[in-house]
mmCIF file of C-alpha atoms and ligand atoms in Angstrom:
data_model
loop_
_atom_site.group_PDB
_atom_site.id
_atom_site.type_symbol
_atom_site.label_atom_id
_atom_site.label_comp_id
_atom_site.label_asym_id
_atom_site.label_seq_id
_atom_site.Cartn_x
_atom_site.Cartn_y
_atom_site.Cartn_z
ATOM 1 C CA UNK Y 16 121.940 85.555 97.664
ATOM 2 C CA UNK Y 17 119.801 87.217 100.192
ATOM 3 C CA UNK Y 18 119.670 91.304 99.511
ATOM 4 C CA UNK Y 19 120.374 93.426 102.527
ATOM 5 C CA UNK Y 20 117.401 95.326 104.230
ATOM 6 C CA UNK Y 21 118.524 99.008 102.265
ATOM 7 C CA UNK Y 22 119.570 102.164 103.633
ATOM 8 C CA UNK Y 23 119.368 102.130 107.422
ATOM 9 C CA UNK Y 24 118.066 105.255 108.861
ATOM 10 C CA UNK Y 25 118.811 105.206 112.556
ATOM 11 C CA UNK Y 26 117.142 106.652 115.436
ATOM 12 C CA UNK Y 27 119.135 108.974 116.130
ATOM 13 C CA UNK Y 28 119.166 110.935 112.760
ATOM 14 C CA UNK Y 29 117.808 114.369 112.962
ATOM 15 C CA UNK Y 30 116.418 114.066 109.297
ATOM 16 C CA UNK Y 31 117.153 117.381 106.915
ATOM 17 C CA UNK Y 32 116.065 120.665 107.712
ATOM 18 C CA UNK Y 33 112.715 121.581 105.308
ATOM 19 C CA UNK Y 34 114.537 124.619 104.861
ATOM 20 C CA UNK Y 35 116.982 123.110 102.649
ATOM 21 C CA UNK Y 36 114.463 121.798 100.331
ATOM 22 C CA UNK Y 37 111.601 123.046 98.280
ATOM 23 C CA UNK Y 38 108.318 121.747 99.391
ATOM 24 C CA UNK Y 39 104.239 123.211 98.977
ATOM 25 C CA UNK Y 40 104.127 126.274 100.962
ATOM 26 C CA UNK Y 41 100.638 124.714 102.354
ATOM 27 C CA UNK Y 42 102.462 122.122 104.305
ATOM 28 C CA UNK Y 43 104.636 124.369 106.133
ATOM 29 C CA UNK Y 44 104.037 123.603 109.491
ATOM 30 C CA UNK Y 45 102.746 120.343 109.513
ATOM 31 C CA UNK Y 46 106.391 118.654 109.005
ATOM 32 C CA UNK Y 47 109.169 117.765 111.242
ATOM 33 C CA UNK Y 48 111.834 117.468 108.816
ATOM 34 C CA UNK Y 49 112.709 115.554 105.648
ATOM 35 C CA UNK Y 50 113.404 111.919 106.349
ATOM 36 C CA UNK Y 51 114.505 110.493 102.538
ATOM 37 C CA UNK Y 52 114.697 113.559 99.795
ATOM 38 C CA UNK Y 53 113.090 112.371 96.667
ATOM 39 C CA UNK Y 54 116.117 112.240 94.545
ATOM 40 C CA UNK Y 55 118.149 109.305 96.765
ATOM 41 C CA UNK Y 56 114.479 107.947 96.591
ATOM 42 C CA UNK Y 57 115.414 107.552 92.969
ATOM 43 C CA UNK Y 58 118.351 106.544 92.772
ATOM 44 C CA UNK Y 59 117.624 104.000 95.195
ATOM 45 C CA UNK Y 60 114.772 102.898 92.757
ATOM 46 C CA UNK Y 61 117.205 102.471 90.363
ATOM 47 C CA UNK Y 62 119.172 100.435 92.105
ATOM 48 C CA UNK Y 63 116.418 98.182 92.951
ATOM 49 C CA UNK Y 64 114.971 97.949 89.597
ATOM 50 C CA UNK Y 65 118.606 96.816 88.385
ATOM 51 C CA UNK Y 66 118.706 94.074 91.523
ATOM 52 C CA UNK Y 67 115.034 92.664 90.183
ATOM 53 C CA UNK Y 68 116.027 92.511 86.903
ATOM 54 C CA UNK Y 69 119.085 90.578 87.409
ATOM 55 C CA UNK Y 70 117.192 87.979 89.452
ATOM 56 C CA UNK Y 71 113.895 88.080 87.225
ATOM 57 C CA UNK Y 72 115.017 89.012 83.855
ATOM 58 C CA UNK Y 73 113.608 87.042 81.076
ATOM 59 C CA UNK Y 74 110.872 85.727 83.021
ATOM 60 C CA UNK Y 75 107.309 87.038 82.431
ATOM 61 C CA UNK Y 76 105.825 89.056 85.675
ATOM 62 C CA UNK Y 77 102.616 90.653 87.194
ATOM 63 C CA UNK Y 78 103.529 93.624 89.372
ATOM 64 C CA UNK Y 79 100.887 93.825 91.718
ATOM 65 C CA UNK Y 80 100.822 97.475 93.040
ATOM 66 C CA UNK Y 81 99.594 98.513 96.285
ATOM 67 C CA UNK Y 82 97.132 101.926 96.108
ATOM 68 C CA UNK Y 83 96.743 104.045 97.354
ATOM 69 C CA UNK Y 84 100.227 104.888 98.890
ATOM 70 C CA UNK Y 85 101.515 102.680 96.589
ATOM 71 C CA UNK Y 86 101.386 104.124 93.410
ATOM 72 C CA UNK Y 87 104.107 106.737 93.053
ATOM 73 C CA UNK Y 88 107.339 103.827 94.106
ATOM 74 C CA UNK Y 89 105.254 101.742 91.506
ATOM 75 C CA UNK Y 90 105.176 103.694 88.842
ATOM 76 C CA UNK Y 91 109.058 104.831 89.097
ATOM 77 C CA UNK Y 92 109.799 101.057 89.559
ATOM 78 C CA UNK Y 93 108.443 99.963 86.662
ATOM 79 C CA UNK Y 94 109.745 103.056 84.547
ATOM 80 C CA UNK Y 95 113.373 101.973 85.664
ATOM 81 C CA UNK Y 96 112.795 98.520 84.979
ATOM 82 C CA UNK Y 97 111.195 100.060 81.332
ATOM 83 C CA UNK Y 98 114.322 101.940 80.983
ATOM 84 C CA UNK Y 99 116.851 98.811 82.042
ATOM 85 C CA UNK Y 100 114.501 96.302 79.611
ATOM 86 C CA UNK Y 101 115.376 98.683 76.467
ATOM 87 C CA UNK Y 102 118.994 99.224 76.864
ATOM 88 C CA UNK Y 103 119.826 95.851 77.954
ATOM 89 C CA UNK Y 104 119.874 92.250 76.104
ATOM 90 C CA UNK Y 105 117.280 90.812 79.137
ATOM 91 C CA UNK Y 106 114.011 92.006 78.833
ATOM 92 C CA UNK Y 107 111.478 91.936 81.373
ATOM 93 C CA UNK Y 108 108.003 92.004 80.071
ATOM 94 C CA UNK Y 109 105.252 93.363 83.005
ATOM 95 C CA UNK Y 110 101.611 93.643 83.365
ATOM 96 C CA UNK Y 111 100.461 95.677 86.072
ATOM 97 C CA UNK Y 112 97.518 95.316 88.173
ATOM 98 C CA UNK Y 113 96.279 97.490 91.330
ATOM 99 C CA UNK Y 114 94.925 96.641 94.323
ATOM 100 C CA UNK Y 115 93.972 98.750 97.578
ATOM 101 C CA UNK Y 116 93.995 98.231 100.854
ATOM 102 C CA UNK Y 117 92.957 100.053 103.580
ATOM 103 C CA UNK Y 118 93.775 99.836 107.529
ATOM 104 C CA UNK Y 119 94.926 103.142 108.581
ATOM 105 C CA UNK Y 120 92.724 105.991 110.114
ATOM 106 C CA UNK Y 121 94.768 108.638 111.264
ATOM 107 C CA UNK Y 122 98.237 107.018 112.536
ATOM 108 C CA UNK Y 123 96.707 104.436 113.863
ATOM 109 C CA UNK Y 124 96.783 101.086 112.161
ATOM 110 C CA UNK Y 125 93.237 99.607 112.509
ATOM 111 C CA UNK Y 126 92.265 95.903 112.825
ATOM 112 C CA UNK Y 127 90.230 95.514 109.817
ATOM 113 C CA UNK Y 128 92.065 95.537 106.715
ATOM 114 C CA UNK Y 129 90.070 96.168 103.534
ATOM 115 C CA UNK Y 130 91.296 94.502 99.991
ATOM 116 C CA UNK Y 131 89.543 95.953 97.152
ATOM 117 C CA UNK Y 132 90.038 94.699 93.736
ATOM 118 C CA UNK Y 133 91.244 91.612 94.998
ATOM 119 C CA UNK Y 134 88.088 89.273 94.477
ATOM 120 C CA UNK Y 135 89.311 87.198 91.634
ATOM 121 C CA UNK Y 136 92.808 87.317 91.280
ATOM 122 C CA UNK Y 137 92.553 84.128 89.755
ATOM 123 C CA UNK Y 138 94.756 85.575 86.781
ATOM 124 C CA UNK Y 139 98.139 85.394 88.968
ATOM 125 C CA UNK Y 140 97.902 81.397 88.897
ATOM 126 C CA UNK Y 141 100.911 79.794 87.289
ATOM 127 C CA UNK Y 142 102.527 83.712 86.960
ATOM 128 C CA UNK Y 143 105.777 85.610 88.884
ATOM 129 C CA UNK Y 144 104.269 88.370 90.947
ATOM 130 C CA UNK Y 145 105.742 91.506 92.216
ATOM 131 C CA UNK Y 146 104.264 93.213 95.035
ATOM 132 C CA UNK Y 147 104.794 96.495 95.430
ATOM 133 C CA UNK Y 148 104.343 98.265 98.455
ATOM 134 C CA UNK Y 149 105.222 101.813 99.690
ATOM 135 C CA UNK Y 150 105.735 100.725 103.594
ATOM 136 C CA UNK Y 151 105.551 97.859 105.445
ATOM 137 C CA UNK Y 152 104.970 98.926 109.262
ATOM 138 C CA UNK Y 153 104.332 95.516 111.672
ATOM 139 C CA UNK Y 154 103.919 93.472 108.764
ATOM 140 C CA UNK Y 155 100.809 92.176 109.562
ATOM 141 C CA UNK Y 156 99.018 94.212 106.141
ATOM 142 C CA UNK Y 157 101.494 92.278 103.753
ATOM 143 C CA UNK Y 158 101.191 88.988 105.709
ATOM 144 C CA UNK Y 159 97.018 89.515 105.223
ATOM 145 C CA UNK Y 160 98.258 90.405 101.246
ATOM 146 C CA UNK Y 161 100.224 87.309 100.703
ATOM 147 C CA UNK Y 162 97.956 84.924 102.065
ATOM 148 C CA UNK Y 163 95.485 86.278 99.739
ATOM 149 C CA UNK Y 164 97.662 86.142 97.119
ATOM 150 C CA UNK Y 165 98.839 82.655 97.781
ATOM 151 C CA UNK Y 166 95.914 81.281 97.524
ATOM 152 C CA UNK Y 167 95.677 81.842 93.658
ATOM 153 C CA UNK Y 168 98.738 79.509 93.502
ATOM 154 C CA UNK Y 169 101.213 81.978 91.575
ATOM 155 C CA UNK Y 170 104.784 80.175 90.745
ATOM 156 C CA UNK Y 171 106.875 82.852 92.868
ATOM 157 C CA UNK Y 172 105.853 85.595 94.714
ATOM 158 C CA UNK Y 173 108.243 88.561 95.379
ATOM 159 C CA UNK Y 174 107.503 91.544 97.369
ATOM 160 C CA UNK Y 175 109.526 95.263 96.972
ATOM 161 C CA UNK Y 176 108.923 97.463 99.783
ATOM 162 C CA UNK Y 177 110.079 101.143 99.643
ATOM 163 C CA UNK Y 178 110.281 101.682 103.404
ATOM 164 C CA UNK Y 179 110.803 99.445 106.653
ATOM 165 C CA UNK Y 180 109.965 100.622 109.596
ATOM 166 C CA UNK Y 181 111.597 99.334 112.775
ATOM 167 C CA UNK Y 182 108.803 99.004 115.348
ATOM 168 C CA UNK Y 183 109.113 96.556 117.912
ATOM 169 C CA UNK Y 184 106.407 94.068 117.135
ATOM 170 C CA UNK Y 185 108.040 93.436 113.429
ATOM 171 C CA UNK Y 186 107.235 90.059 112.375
ATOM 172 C CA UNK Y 187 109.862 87.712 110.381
ATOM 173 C CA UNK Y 188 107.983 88.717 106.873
ATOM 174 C CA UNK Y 189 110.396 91.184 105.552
ATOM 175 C CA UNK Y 190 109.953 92.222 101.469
ATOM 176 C CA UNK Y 191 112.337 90.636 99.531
ATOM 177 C CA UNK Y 192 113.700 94.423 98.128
ATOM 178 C CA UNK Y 193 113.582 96.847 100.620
ATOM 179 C CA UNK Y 194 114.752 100.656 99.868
ATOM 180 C CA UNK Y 195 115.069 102.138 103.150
ATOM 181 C CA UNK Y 196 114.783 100.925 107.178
ATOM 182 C CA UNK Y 197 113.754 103.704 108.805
ATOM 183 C CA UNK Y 198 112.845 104.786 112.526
ATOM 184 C CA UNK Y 199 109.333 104.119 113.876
ATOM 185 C CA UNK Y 200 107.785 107.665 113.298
ATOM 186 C CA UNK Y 201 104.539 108.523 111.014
ATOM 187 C CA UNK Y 202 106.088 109.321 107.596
ATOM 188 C CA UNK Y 203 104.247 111.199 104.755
ATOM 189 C CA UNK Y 204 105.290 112.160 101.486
ATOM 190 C CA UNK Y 205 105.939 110.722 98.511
ATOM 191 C CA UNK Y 206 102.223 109.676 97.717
ATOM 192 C CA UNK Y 207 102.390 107.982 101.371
ATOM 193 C CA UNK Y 208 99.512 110.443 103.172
ATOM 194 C CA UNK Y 209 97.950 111.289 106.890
ATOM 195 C CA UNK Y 210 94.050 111.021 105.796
ATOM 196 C CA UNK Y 211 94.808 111.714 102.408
ATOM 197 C CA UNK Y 212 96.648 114.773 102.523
ATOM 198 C CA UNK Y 213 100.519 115.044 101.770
ATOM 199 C CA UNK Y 214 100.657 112.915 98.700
ATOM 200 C CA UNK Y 215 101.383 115.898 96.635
ATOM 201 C CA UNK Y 216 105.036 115.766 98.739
ATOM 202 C CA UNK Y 217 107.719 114.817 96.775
ATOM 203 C CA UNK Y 218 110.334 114.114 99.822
ATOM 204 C CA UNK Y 219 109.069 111.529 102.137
ATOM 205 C CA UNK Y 220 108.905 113.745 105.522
ATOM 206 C CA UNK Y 221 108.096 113.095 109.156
ATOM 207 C CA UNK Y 222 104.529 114.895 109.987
ATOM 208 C CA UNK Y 223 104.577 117.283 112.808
ATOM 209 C CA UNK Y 224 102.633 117.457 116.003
ATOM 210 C CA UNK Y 225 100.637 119.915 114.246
ATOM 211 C CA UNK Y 226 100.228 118.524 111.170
ATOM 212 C CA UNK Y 227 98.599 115.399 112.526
ATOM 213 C CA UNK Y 228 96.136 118.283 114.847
ATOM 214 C CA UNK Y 229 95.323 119.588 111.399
ATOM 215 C CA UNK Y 230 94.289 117.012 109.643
ATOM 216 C CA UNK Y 231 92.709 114.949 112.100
ATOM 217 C CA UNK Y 232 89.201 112.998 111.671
HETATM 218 P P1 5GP V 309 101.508 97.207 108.935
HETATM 219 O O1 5GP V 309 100.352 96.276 108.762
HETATM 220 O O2 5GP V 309 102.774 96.685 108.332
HETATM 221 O O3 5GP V 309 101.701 97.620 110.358
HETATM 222 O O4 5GP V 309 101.130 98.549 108.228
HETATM 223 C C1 5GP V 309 101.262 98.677 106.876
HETATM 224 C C2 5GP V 309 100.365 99.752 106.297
HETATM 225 O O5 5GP V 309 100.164 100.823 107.198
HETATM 226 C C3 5GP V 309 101.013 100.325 105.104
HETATM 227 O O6 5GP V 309 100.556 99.659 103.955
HETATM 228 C C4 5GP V 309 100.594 101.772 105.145
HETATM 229 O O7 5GP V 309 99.390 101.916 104.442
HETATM 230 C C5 5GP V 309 100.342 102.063 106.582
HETATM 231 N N1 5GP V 309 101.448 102.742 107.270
HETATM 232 C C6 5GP V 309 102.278 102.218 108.207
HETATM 233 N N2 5GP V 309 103.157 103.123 108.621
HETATM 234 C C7 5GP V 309 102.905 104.259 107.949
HETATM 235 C C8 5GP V 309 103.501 105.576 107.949
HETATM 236 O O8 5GP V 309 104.467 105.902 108.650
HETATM 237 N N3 5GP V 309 102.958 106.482 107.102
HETATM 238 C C9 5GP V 309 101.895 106.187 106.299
HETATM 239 N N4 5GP V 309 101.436 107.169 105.521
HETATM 240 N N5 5GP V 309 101.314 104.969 106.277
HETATM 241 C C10 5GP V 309 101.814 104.014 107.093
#
């Protein structure tokens, strides 16, 4: 059964006041509002870890995570999937590998994509992978991924994506899990950053017209 496409944030929502939340005092300024708080981030995980267990439980997988902005929706994937593997009957046993890849300076996506730590993935052959991806903007970055990846012949390839953006040039390629659709604005937070800052942001936030001034290169 195909999954739905998560939460849909529309356009038209205002996002939460940062008032209502607690946030570093060094980023005050520099953010719109909050777009997903970090605890329905969570639970949303949760959900998702529970959805790729049912489907891949009792099959051996690679989670392939995607650094940097990766990381953080990796790690809590793969601790709810820990948690779901213990208490259940299935079991779901994981090896995790990073890559990085690298295509944004400031908001702007750039044409050259870097994949580092991707020479010789020769060890996904035969194997279930799980990409795992923080956002997935046009889709052109995780159509480059999965080519890659194909190539190395795994038996399935699955992607999870924590965010969808709508933007208007959104190819077919959408991630198999998805946690949230959200407008097309530039989100941080939630180890997603703007030049490296505003991965120590727990909510995932829209930057402001000043932040991006701030910490521009
Ligand atoms: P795409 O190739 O799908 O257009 O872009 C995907 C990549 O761009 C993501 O892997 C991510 O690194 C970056 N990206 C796209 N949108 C955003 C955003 O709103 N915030 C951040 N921090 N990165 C983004």
């Amino acid at each position: 059964a195909r999954r739905s496409g998560g939460i849909v944030i529309n356009d038209d929502w205002p996002g939460y006041s940062l008032d209502l939340f607690n946030y570093p005092a060094h980023y005050s300024g520099d953010l719109d509002c909050v777009i997903v708080p970090h605890g329905v981030i969570m639970d949303r995980t949760e959900r998702i870890a529970r959805n790729i267990m049912d489907d891949l439980g009792d099959h051996d997988i690679v989670v392939l995570c995607v650094l940097k902005g990766g990381y953080q929706f990796c790690a809590d994937l793969v601790d709810r999937i820990k948690v779901l593997s213990r208490n259940s009957n299935r079991s779901l046993p994981m090896r995790v590998h990073f890559i990085r890849l690298k295509s944004y300076l400031n908001d702007q996506s750039t044409e050259d994509l870097h994949i580092l730590g991707a020479e010789d993935l020769s060890f996904l052959t035969e194997k279930n992978v799980l990409i795992v991806e923080a956002i997935v903007g046009t889709g052109k970055t995780m159509q480059t991924l999965l080519k890659h990846v194909e190539a190395f012949r795994p038996k399935m390839i699955k992607v999870a994506g924590l965010l969808v953006k709508r933007v208007p040039q959104n190819s077919a390629c959408l991630p198999d899990y998805v946690g949230f659709e959200i407008p097309n604005h530039f989100v941080v937070g939630y180890a997603l950053d703007y030049n490296e800052y505003f991965r120590d942001l727990n909510h995932i936030c829209v930057i402001s017209e000043s932040g991006k001034m701030k910490y521009k290169i």
